[in-house]
Coordinates of C-alpha atoms and ligand atoms in Angstrom, one line a residue:
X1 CA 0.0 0.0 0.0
X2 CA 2.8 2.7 -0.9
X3 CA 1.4 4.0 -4.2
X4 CA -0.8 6.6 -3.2
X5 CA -2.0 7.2 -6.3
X6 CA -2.6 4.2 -7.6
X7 CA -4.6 3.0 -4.9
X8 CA -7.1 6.7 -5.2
X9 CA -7.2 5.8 -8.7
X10 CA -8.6 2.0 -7.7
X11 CA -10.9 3.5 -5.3
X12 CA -12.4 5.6 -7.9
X13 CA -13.2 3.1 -10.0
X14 CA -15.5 1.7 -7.5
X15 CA -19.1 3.0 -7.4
X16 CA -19.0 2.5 -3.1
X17 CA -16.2 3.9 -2.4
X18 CA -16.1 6.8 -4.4
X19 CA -19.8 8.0 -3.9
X20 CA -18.0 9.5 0.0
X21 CA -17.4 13.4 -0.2
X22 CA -17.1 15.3 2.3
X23 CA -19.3 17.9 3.0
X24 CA -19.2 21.7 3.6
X25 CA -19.6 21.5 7.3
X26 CA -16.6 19.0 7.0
X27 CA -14.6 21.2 5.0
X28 CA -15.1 24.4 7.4
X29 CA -14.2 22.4 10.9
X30 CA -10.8 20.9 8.2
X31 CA -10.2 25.0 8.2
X32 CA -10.7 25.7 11.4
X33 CA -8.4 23.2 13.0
X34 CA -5.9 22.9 10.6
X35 CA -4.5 19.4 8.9
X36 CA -1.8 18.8 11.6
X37 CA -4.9 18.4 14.4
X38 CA -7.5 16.5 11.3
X39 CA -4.0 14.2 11.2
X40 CA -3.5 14.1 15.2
X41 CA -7.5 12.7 14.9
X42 CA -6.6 10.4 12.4
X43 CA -3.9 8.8 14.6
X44 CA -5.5 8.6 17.2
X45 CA -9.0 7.1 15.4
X46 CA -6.6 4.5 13.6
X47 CA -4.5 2.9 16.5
X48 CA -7.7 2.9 18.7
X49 CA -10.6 1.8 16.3
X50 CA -8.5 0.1 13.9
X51 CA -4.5 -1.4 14.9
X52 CA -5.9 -3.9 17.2
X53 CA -6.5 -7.4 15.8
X54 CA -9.6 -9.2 16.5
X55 CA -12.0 -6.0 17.3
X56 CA -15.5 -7.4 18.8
X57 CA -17.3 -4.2 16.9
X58 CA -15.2 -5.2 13.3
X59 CA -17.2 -3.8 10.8
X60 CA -19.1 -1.0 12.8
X61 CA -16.3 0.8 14.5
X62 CA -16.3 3.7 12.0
X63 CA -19.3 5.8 11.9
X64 CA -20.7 7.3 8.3
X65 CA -20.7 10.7 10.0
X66 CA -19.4 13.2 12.4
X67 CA -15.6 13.4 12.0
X68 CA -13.9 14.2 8.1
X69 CA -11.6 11.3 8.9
X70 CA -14.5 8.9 8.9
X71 CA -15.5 9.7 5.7
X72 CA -12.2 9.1 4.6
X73 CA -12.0 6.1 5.7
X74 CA -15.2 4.8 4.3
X75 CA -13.8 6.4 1.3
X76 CA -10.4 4.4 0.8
X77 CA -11.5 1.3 2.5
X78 CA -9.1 1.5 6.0
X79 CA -12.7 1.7 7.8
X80 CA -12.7 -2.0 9.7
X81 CA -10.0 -4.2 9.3
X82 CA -12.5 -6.5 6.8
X83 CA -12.0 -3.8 4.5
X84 CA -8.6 -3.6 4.8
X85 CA -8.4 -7.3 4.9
X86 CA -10.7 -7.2 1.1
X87 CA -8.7 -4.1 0.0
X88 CA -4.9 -4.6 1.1
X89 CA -4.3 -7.8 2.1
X90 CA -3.7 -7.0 5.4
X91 CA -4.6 -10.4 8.0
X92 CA -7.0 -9.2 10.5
X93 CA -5.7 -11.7 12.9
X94 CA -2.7 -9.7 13.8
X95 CA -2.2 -5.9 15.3
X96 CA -1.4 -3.5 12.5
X97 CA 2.4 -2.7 12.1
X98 CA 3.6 1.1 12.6
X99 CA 4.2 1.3 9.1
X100 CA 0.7 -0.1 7.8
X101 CA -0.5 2.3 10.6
X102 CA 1.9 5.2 8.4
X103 CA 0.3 4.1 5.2
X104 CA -3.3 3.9 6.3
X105 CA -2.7 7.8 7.6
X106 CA -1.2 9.1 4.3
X107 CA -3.8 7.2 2.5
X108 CA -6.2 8.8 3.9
X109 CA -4.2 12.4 4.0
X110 CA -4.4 12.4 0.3
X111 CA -7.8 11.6 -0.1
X112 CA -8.4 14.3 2.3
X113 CA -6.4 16.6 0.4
X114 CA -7.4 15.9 -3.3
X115 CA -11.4 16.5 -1.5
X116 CA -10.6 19.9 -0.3
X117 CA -8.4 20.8 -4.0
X118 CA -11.7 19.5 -5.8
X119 CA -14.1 21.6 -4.0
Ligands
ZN1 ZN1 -15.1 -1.5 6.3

């Protein structure tokens, strides 16, 4: 999972994934913190919600709403580790390594990114 682009060029080809946007209310909390804290959340949502191996709520963990980084998630499939499991052949049965937790953020960073250029 190290070419960015390649991988938001996959998930625009499919319908699911690419029919996430985020909103303007999205956009103006983005401004208003800044990316370094929208990144902070992001850490912190992806080592809680997602590193762990053998979550009981797999599948559920990540809302459709209420934080940006949610929606990006939904967006590039690193929203439960079945996703990531379908989408990047990572084994759910083990903890995430720090550098699949670095490529999940970055992912996710540069869908983030090319959402607010597009707008
Ligand atoms: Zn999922």
């Amino acid at each position: 999972m190290t070419d960015t682009r390649a991988i938001l060029k996959r998930l625009e080809r499919s319908k699911f994934r690419s029919s996430f946007h985020l909103k303007q209310k999205d956009i103006d909390y983005i401004h208003a913190k800044g990316m370094d804290t929208i990144m902070d959340h992001c850490d912190d949502f992806i080592r809680a919600r997602l590193a762990p191996s053998n979550l009981p709520n797999d599948g559920k963990q990540t809302p459709m709403k209420g934080h940006p980084v949610f929606i990006a998630q939904h967006a590039t499939a690193c929203c439960c580790r079945g996703c990531l499991s379908k989408w990047y052949g990572i084994d759910k049965n083990r903890d995430l390594s720090e550098t699949e937790i670095r490529n999940i953020e970055r992912i996710i960073g540069a869908w983030i990114t090319k959402e607010m250029e597009n707008r």
